[in-house]
Every structure is written in C-alpha cells, then in structure tokens.
Coordinates of C-alpha atoms in Angstrom, one line a residue:
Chain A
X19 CA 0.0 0.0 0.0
X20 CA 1.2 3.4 -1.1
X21 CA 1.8 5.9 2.4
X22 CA 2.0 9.6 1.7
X23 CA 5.2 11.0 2.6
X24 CA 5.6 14.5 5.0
X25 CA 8.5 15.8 6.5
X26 CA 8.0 17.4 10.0
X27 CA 11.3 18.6 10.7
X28 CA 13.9 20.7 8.7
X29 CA 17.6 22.4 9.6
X30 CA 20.3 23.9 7.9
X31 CA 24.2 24.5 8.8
X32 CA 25.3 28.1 8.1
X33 CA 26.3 28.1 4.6
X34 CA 29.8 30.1 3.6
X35 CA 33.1 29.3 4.0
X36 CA 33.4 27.6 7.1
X37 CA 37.5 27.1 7.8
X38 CA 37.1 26.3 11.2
X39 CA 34.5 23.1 10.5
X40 CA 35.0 20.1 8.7
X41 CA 32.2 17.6 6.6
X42 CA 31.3 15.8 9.4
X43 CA 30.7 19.0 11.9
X44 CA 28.5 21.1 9.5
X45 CA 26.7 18.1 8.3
X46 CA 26.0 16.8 12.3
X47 CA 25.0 20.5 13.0
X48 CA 22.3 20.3 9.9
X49 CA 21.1 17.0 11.4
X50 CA 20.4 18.2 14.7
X51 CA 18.6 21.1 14.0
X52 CA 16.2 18.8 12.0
X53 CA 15.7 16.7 14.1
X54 CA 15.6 19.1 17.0
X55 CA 13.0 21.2 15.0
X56 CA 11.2 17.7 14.5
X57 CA 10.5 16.5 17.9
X58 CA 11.4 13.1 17.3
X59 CA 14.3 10.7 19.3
X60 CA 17.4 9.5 17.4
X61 CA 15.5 5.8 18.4
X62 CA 12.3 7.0 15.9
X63 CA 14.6 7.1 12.9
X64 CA 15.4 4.0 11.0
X65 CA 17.4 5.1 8.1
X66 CA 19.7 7.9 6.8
X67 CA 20.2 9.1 3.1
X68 CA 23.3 11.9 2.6
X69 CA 23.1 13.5 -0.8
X70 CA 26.7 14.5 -1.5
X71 CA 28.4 14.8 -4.9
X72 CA 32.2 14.5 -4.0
X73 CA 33.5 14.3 -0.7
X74 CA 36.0 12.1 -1.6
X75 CA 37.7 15.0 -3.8
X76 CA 37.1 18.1 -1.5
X77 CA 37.8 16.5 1.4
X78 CA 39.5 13.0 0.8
X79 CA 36.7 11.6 2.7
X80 CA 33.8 9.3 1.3
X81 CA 31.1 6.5 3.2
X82 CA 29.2 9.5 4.3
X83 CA 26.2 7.2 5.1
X84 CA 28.3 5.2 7.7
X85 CA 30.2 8.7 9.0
X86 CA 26.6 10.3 9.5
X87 CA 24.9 7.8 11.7
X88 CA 28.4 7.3 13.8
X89 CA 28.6 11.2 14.5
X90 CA 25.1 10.8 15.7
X91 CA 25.2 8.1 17.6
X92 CA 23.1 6.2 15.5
X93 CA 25.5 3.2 14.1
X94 CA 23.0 0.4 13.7
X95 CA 21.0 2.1 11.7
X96 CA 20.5 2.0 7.5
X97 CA 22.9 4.6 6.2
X98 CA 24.0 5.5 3.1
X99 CA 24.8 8.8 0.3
X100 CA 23.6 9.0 -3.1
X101 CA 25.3 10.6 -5.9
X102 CA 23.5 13.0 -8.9
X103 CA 26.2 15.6 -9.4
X104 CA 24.8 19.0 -8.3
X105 CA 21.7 17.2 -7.8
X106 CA 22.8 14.9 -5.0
X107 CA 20.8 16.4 -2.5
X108 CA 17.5 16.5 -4.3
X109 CA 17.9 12.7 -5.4
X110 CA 18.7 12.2 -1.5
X111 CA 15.3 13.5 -1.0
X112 CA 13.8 11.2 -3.3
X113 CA 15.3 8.6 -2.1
X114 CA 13.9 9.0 1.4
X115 CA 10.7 9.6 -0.6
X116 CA 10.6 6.1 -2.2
X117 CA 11.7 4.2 1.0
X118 CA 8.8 5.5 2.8
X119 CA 6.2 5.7 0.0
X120 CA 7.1 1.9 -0.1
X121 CA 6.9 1.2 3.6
X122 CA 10.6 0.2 3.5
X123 CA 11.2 2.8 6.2
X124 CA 9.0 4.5 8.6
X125 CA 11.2 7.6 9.7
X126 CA 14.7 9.1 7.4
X127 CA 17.1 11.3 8.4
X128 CA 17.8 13.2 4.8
X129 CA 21.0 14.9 4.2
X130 CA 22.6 16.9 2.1
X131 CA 26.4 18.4 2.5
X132 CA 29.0 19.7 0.9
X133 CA 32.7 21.1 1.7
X134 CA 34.1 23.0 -0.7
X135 CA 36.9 25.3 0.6
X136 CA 39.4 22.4 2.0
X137 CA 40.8 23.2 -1.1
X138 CA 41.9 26.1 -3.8
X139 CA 40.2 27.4 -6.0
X140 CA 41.2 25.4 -9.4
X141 CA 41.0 22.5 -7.5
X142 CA 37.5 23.2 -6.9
X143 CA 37.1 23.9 -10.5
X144 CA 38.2 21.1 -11.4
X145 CA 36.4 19.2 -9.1
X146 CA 33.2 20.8 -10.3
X147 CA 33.9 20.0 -14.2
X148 CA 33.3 16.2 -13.2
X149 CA 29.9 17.1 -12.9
X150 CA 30.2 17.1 -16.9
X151 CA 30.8 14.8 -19.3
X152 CA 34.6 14.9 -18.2
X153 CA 36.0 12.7 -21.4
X154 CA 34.4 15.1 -24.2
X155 CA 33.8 18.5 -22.3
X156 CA 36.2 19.3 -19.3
X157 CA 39.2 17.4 -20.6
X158 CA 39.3 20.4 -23.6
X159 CA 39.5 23.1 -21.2
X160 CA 35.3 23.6 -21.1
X161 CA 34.7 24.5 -17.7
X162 CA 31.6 24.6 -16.3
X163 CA 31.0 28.0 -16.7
X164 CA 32.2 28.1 -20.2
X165 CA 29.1 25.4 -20.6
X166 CA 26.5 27.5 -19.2
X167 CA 28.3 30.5 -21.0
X168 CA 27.3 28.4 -23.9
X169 CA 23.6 28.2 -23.4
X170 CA 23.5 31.6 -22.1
X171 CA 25.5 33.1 -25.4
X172 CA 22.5 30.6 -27.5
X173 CA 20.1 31.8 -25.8
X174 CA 21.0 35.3 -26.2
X175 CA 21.8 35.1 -29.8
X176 CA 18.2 33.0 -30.3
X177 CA 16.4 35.1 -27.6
X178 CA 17.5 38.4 -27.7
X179 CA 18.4 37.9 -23.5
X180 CA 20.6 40.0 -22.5
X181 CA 24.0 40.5 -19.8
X182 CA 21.2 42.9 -18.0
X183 CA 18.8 40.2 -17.8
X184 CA 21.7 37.8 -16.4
X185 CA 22.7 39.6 -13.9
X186 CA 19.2 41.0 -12.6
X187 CA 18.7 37.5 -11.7
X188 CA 21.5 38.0 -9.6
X189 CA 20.3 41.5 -8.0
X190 CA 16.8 39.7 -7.3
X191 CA 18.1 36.5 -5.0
X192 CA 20.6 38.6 -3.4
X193 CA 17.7 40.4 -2.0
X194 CA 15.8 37.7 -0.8
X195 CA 18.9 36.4 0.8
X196 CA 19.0 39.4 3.1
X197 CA 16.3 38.2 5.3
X198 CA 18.1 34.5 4.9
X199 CA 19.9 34.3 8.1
X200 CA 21.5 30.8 7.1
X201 CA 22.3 32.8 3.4
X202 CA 25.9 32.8 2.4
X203 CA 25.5 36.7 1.2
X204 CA 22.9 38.5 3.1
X205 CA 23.4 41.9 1.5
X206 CA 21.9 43.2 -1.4
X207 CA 23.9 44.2 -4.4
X208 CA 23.6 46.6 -7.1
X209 CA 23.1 46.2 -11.2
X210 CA 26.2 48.1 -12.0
X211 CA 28.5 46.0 -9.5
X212 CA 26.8 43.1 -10.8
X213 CA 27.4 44.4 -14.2
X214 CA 31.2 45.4 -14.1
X215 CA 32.5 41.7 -12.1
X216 CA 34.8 40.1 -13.6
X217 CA 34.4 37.8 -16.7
X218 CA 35.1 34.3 -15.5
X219 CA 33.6 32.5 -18.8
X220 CA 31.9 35.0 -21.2
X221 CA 29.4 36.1 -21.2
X222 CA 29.6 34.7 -17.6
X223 CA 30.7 37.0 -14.8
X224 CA 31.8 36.1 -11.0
X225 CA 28.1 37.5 -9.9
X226 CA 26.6 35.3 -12.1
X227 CA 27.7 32.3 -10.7
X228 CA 26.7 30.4 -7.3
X229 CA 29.9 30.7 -4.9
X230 CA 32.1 28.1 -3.5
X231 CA 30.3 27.3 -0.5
X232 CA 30.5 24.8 2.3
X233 CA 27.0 23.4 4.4
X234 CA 24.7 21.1 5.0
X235 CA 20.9 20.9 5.1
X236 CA 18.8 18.2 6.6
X237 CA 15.1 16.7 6.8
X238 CA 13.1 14.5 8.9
X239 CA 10.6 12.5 6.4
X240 CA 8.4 9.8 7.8
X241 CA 5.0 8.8 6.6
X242 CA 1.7 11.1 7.3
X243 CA -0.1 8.6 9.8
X244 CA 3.4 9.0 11.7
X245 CA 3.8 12.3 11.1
X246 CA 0.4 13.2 13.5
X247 CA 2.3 12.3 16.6
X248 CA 5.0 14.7 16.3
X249 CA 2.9 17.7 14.7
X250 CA -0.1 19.6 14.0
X251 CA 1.2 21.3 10.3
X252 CA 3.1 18.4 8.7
X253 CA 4.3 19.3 5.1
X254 CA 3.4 16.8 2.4
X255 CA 5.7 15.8 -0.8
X256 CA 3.2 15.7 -3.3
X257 CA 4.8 14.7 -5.9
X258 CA 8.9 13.9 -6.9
X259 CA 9.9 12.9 -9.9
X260 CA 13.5 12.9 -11.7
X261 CA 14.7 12.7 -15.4
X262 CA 17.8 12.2 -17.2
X263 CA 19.2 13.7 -20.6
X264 CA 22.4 13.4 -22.3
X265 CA 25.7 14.2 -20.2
X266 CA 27.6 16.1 -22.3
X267 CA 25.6 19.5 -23.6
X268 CA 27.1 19.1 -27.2
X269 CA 24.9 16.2 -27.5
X270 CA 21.1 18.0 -26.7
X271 CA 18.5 18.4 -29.0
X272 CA 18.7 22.3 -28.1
X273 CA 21.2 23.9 -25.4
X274 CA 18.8 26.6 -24.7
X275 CA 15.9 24.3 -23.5
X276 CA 16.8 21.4 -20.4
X277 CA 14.3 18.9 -21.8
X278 CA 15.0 16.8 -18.3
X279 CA 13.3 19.6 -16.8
X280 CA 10.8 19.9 -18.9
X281 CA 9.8 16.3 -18.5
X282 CA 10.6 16.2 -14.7
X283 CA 8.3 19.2 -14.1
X284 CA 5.6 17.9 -16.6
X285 CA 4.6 14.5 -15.4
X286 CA 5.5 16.7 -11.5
X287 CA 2.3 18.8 -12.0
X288 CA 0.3 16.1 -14.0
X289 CA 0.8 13.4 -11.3
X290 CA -0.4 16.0 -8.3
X291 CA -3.6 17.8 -10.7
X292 CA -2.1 21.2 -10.7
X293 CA -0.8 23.3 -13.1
X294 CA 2.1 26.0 -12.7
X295 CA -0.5 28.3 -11.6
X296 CA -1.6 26.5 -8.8
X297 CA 1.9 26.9 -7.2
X298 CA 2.9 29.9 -5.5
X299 CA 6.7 29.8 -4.6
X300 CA 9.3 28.3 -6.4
X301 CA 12.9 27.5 -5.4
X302 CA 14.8 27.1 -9.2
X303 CA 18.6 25.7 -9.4
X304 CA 20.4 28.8 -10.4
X305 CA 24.1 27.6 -10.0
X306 CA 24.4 30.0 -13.2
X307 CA 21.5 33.1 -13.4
X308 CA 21.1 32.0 -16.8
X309 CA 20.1 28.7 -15.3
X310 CA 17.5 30.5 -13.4
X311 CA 16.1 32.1 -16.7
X312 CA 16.0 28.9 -18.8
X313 CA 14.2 27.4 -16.4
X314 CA 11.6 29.7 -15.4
X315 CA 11.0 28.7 -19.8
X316 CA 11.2 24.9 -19.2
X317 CA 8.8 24.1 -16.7
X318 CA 6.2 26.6 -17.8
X319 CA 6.3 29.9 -15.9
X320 CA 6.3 31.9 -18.8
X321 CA 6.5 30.5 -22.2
X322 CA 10.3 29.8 -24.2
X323 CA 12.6 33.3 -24.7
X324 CA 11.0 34.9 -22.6
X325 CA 12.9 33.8 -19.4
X326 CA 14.6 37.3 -19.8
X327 CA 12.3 39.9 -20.0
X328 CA 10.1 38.7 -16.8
X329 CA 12.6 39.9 -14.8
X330 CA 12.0 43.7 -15.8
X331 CA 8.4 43.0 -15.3
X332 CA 8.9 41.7 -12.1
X333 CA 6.9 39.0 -12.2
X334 CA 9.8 36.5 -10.0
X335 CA 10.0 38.7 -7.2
X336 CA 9.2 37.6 -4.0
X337 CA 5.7 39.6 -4.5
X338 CA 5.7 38.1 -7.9
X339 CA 3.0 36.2 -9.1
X340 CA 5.9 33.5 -9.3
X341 CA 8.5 34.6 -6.7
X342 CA 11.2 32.3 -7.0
X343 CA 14.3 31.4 -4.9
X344 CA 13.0 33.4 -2.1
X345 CA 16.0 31.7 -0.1
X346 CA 18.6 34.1 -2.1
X347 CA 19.0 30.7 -4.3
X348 CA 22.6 29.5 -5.0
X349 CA 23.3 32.4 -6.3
X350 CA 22.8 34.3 -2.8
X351 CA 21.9 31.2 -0.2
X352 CA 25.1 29.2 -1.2
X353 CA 25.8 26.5 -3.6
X354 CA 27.3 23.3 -1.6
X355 CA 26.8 21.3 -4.4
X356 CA 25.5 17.9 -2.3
X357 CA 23.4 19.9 0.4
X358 CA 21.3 22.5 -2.2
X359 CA 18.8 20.0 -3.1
X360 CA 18.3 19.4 0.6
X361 CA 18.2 23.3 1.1
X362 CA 15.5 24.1 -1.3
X363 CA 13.3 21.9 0.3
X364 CA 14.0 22.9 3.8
X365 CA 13.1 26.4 2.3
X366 CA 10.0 25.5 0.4
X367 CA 8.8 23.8 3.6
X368 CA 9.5 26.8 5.9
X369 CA 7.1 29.2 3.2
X370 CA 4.5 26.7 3.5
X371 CA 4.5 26.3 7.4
X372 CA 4.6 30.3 7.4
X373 CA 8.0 30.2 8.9
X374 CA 10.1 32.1 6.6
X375 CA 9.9 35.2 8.4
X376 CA 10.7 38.8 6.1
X377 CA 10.7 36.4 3.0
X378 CA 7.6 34.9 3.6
X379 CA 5.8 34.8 0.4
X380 CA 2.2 35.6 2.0
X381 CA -0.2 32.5 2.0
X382 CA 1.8 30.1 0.0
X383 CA 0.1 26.5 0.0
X384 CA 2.0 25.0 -2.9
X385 CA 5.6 24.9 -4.0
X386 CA 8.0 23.6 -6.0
X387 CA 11.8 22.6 -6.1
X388 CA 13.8 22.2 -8.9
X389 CA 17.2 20.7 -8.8
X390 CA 19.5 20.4 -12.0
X391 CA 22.5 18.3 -12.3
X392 CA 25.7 19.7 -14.1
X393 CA 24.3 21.0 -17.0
X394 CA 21.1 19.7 -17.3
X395 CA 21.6 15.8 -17.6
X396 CA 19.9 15.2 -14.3
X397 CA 16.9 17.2 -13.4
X398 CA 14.6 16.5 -10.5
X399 CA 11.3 18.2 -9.4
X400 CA 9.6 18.2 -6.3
X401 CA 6.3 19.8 -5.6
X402 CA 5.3 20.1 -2.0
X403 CA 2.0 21.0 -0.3
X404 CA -0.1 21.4 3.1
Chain B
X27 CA 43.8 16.9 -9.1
X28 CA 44.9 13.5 -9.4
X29 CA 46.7 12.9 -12.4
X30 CA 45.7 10.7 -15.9
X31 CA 47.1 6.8 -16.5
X32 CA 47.9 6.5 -19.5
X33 CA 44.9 3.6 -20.7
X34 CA 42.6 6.8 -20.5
X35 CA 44.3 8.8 -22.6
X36 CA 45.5 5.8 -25.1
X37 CA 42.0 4.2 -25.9
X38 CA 40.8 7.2 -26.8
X39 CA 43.2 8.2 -29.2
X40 CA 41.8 7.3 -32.8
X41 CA 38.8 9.9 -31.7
X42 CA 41.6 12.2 -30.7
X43 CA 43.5 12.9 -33.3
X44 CA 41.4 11.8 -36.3
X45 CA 37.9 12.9 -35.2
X46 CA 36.5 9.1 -35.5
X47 CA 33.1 9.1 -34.2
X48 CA 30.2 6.2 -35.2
X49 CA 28.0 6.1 -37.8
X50 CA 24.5 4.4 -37.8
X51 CA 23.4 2.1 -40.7
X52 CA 19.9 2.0 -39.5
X53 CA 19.1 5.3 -39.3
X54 CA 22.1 7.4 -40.6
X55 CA 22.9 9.3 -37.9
X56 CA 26.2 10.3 -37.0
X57 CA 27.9 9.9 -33.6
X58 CA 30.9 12.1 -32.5
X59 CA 32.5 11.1 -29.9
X60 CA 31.9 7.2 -30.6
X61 CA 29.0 5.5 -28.9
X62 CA 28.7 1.8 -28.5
X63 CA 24.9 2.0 -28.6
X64 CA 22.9 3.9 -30.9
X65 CA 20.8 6.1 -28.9
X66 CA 17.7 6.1 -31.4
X67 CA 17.6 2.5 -32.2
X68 CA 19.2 0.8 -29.1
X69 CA 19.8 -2.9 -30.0
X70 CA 18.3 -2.6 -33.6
X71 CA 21.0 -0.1 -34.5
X72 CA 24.3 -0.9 -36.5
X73 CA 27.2 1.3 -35.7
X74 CA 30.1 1.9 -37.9
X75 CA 33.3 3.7 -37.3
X76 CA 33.2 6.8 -39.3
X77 CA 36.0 9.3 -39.6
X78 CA 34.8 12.9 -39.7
X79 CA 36.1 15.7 -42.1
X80 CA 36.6 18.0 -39.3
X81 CA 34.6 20.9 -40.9
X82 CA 32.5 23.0 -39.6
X83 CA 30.9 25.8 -37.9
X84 CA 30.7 27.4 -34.6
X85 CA 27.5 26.6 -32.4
X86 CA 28.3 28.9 -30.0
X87 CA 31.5 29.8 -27.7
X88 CA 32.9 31.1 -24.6
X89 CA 36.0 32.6 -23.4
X90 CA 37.2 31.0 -20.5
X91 CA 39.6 33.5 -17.8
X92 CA 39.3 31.3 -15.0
X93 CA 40.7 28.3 -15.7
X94 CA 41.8 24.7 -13.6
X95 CA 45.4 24.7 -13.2
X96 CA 46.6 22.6 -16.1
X97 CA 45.3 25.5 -18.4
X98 CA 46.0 28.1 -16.8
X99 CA 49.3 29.3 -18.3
X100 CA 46.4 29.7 -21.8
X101 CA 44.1 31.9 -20.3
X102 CA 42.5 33.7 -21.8
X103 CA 41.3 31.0 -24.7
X104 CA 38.5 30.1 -26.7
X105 CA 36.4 27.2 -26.0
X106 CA 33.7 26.3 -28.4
X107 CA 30.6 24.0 -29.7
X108 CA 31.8 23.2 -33.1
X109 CA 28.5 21.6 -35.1
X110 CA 30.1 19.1 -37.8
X111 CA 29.2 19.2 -41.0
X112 CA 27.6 15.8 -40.3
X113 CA 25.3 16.5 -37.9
X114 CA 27.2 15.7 -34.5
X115 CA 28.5 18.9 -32.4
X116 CA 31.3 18.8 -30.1
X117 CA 33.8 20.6 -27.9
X118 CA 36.7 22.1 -28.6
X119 CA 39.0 25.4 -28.1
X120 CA 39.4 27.4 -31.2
X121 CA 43.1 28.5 -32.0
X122 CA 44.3 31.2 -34.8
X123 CA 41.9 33.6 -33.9
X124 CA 41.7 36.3 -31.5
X125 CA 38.2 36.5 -28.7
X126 CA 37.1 39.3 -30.2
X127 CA 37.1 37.8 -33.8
X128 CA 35.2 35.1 -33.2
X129 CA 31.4 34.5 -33.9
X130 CA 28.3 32.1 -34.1
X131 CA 28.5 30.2 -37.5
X132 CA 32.1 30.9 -38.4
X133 CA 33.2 28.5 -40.5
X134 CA 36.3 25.9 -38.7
X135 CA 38.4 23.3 -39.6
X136 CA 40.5 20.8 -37.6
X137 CA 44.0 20.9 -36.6
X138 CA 45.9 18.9 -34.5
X139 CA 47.5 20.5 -31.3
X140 CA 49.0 19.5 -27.6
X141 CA 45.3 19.5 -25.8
X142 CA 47.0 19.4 -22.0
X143 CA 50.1 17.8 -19.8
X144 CA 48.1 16.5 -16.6
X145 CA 50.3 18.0 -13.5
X146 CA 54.0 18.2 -13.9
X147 CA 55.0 14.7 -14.4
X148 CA 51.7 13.5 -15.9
X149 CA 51.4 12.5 -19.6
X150 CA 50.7 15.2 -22.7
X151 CA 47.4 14.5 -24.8
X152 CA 47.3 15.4 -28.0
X153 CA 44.1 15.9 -30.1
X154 CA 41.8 18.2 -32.1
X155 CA 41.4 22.3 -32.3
X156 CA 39.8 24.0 -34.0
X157 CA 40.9 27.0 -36.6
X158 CA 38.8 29.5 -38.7
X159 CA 39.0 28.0 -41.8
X160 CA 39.1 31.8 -43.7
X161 CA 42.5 31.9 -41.8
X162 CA 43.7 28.9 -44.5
X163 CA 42.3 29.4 -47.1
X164 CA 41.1 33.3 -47.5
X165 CA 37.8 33.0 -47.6
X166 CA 34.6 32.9 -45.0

C-alpha cells in the first residue's frame, strides 16, 4: 500500500566558507537542528540518506552514510549517500521519498552536504567539471561556466536575453537572501556591481555564478499517519519525480531548452492535478543566473525566450505572481553542491508552514523545487504541499 | 587533481586525433565522440566507425579567464561547440583567432594540437582544435 510521505522537521548548517569546520561537523550540525526542529528521538529514525556529490575529492573523505549515523550516535541504523552531481541532494530526497512511500522505512534522516573550501580554487574547479561529461567536455579546457556561458550566449543570440537580464537575476536572490539568516550573502547588491564583475567565462561574470560554499541541510521524512504524533502542520511531498538527458551539452537536442526539466516538471504537476499556476513559490537551481532564466522557460512559468524579460516586469519577485528562490537561491543562499537540493526543500517547507519570516511569500500552499544536475543531464522536481 | 594513467588517454586516441566518431546504418545518424549503442535505435541499431572531415561551424562559444590549473598558463582562450558538417557537435578550443574575432557560425576546420600535460610529471594528450577556416584558405 502506497503511504503519503511528510517531512516534520527541517535544519540547515550556516552556509559560507566555514574554515574552522570540517564535513562531518556542519553536516552533524544540519542534522540536529532537523531533528531538534522535529520532535522526534534519534531511536524513531530508522534510516539515513546523505546526498553529496564529492566528498571524496574536496575532502578526501567518502562513506558519508556510515560517517553520518556514527557522528550521531546512531551506528546500527540503514545509512547511506547518493550521488546525482549537483543534484545529489535532491535525489537524496527522493530517495527518502521512495523508501517511505514503499513502507521500506517509517522515519529518514535526509542529508545533504558539501565542503568546498578544503581546497583552492582550481582545484575546486576542477572538481566541479566532473559534474560534466569529463571525457568530451572538461578534458578540452570547457569549464563549467564556459558550458553554461554556452547556453546563455544561445540563448541570447536565439532570444534576444541580454548580460542585463543575467545579472538581474543576480540582483533579485541577493535580495531575498537578506532576510536569509543561514544565506551565504545577506546583502543586497547593485546592477552596475553586478554588471562590471569580472568575466570568468563570457558572457559569464563572478556574480553570475553560485559561490564556492561549504554546508549542509537536513530533513526528517516519515510517513503522514506517523507524522500526527509529532505535529499539527506536517508538510506533504506531493509529488517527486526525476529525469535524465544526455551528459555532455554538445549532445542535446537544443542547449537553450533542459528537456529533463521539462519532462521532470511535466509529469510533476500532471501526477499532483495542478498546473504551474496552482503553485505559488518556487525554489529554481540557479548555480548560473542563466540557469534560473531557462528554467523559469522549461517548466512553464512563462512560455520559451521569454525567461529574460520577466525579470524587468517583475513577475519572479518575492511579490511576484511567481516569486522564485526566495531563499537568495545558489546564487545568494550558497551553492554546496551535495546539500542545495536538501536546502531548497528545507526552504519550500519553511514558506509553506509560514516560517520564513521577512521572505515569507504571503499564504503560500504550494511549492516547487527544482534541482538540476551539471548542466542539465539530471533534473529533479519536487512539488510540496499542506 | 589527481593525475591521468595512460589507458585513458591511449584508448581514446583514434577519436583524438582523427575525429572518428560512429555512424549508424539504421538510421544514418552520426555519432561524435563514438558511442557503443545507438541512442535512437538501441539494440536494432548498427554502428560503424566513421572518420569525420573535421569541418564545420561554430554553435556557440565562450571565453574562458578562469581556468583549472593545467590550463591556466592559456588563459584567456577560446572554447567552443563546433556543429560538424555531419550533424554531430562537439567541444573544442578554437586556435588562430583572436576573442574578439570570433562568432556564431564561423566556419572551422581541424588541426591537431597538444590538448594538456596532466600535473608536472603526468602524460601530454594530443588531439583536435579547432581553426577558422578563412584563416587557411582566405575565404569565410
């Protein structure tokens, strides 16, 4: 028998650069805010999913399953990570989705973490061009900001998008992240610094790309009948689904378009009866703005090309008709590649319980994640609900 | 970054430096790199290798400033999705030609280059760049 799945407790580790903490510290302190924020014993919880991308490279450490339950004291119990690039947190949620939809387990522990400044900076990079098709892309010198340079210089040339348009994506989640207080940036930050940052990929500028980030979100997701013993306002996972396209971007049927989006979002809001309108916030994987844009196109908020020019009308703000990334996004929030599936959740479920404080989006009853992995070859959607 | 083994590098070598991707019998479309199953017809399809002209024109391009540290002493270069003649695109830099020279649909040929040197003690891959074919032969 199918069980619906809720999650009654969420946390998040600071996200920034966190020198004085390593993987296991930030990813034990995400835990026990979720579970504190849950209610429930370390006893109620019979399984543990990390979503992480590449510990073993950032930190020389992998087995983050086994590593989680041992920090918490929890050793006996089902442990183990999941891997979907910079989608490894969202699949980790899915995971802990399936297992319970399927009565497999009653109560997870979901993870997500990531520590990215244990090393330099073109170690990172490099590190981060494995979430391409390595062989045929990064091996040539295509990092992965030159890839998304390439769809945004497409989608300009196709489009008529603009560097503006780029970078007011920027200016918009940096001021949601100012009432983020576990935001990476909470400051604000003008068009014309936005504007004159420095070109790291062109058209691709340093303020157009999510920073290198270290933190760790988590999630206590147990069935609804369970659920009504530890709270009153349970959120529900309506629907999750995931969908896969072609690793290397040279490959796709159209750069400008992620058709594992499109399909992930699709059969999303067909499998819960809504439509785009029914959903009121949105929390959109904008590792690059023009991320952000194409997929505000792909999974229906305003129809293809016109991911641009929405931004001058306003219409993503956080009192938007569609505000997304009310969190600041990875753009402003942080971008630990294994945790930001786990933290757009954790945000989603704060708007919907009313929690999110100055970013509240008023009323919201419906929302939506959507986590993308390297360039588009893994996308996965989750719509939640009250 | 750990560095490259040789096998890695070796296997892939015919693709490297002659641009030998696949062809499919059963529906005649071409493959670059080389896939071992044909995506549209899965089991029913009949790959062949096929050796590419190495012509074409630019898809679209970037120009990459902050690089990993094996190309970093190229910075700033041009990295590119080159669409084959054929059909197939793929990804390349582009060489003989200045950033500010190069555009969407340029015309390109081949040329065979030193890709990268992994680390200081790691082996040098050779392969295919890319060059504006006017460059060669005068004309767009």
């Amino acid at each position: 028998m199918e069980k619906d799945v809720a999650i009654i407790g969420v946390g998040m580790s600071k996200f920034g650069e966190l020198w004085d903490k390593s993987i296991r510290e930030i990813t034990l302190e995400a835990a026990m805010t979720a579970i504190f924020d849950s209610g429930v014993h370390g006893k109620d919880i019979d399984g543990i999913v990390v979503g992480n991308m590449s510990a073993g490279r950032f930190t020389g450490q992998e087995h983050l399953g086994a590593l989680a339950a041992d920090m918490g004291g929890m050793s006996s119990v089902t442990a183990y990570s999941v891997e979907a690039a910079c989608a490894s947190g969202a699949a980790a949620v899915r995971q802990a989705y399936m297992a319970i939809k399927s009565g497999e387990h009653d109560m997870m522990l979901v993870l997500g973490a990531e520590k990215m400044s244990d090393v330099t900076q073109s170690a990172a990079m490099d590190t981060m061009s494995v979430a391409t098709d390595w062989e045929w892309e990064g091996m040539f010198g295509a990092t992965l900001p030159a890839l998304y340079a390439f769809m945004a210089r497409r989608h300009m040339k196709e489009y008529g998008t603009t560097e503006e348009h780029l970078s007011m994506v920027t200016v918009k989640n940096h001021k949601n992240a100012q009432w983020n207080p576990w935001a990476q940036f909470q400051r604000p930050v003008p068009l014309e610094v936005v504007m004159r940052s420095g070109l790291i990929a062109d058209p691709i500028r340093v303020l157009h790309s999510a920073p290198v980030t270290d933190g760790a979100a988590g999630l206590i997701m147990c069935s609804a009948e369970k659920a009504k013993e530890f709270t009153d306002s349970p959120v529900y996972v309506v629907s999750s689904e995931q969908a896969s396209d072609t690793l290397a971007l040279h490959d796709r049927r159209d750069i400008t378009t992620m058709d594992a989006a499109v399909r992930a979002s699709k059969t999303s809001l067909q499998e819960s009866g809504l439509t785009i309108k029914d959903i009121d916030v949105f929390e959109l994987h904008d590792s690059f703005t023009i991320g952000e844009i194409i997929l505000t196109e792909d999974i229906g908020i305003t129809e293809k090309g016109k991911g641009g020019k929405i931004l001058e009308e306003g219409l993503t703000e956080l009192d938007g008709k569609f505000p997304v990334n009310p969190s600041g996004g990875l753009k402003a929030r942080g971008h630990p590649i294994g945790a930001t599936g786990v933290a757009q959740v954790v945000e989603i479920a704060l708007q919907l319980r009313g929690d999110a404080e100055k970013r509240q989006v008023d009323g919201a009853e419906k929302g939506m994640t959507v986590s993308v992995g390297g360039t588009g070859a893994t996308a996965i959607v989750h719509i939640l609900g009250r | 970054m750990s560095d490259k083994g040789v096998a890695q590098i070796w296997r892939k070598i015919k693709s490297l430096y002659n641009i030998e991707g696949s062809h499919c019998k059963t529906c005649d479309t071409y493959y670059f790199p080389p896939r071992l199953v044909c995506p549209k017809c899965r089991r029913k399809g009949d790959l062949e290798e096929f050796h590419f002209k190495g012509l074409g024109k630019i898809h679209t391009f970037a120009i990459v400033r902050q690089a990993p540290q094996d190309f970093k002493r190229q910075v700033p270069y041009i990295v590119a999705q080159v669409e084959l003649d054929e059909g197939p695109r793929l990804t390349a830099q582009i060489v003989n030609c200045e950033p500010e020279e190069i555009e969407i649909g340029m015309r390109v040929r081949a040329c065979f280059r030193k890709i990268r040197e992994f680390g200081q003690e790691g082996i040098i891959v050779y392969g295919y760049k890319f060059e504006p074919t006017m460059k060669v032969t005068g004309h767009k």
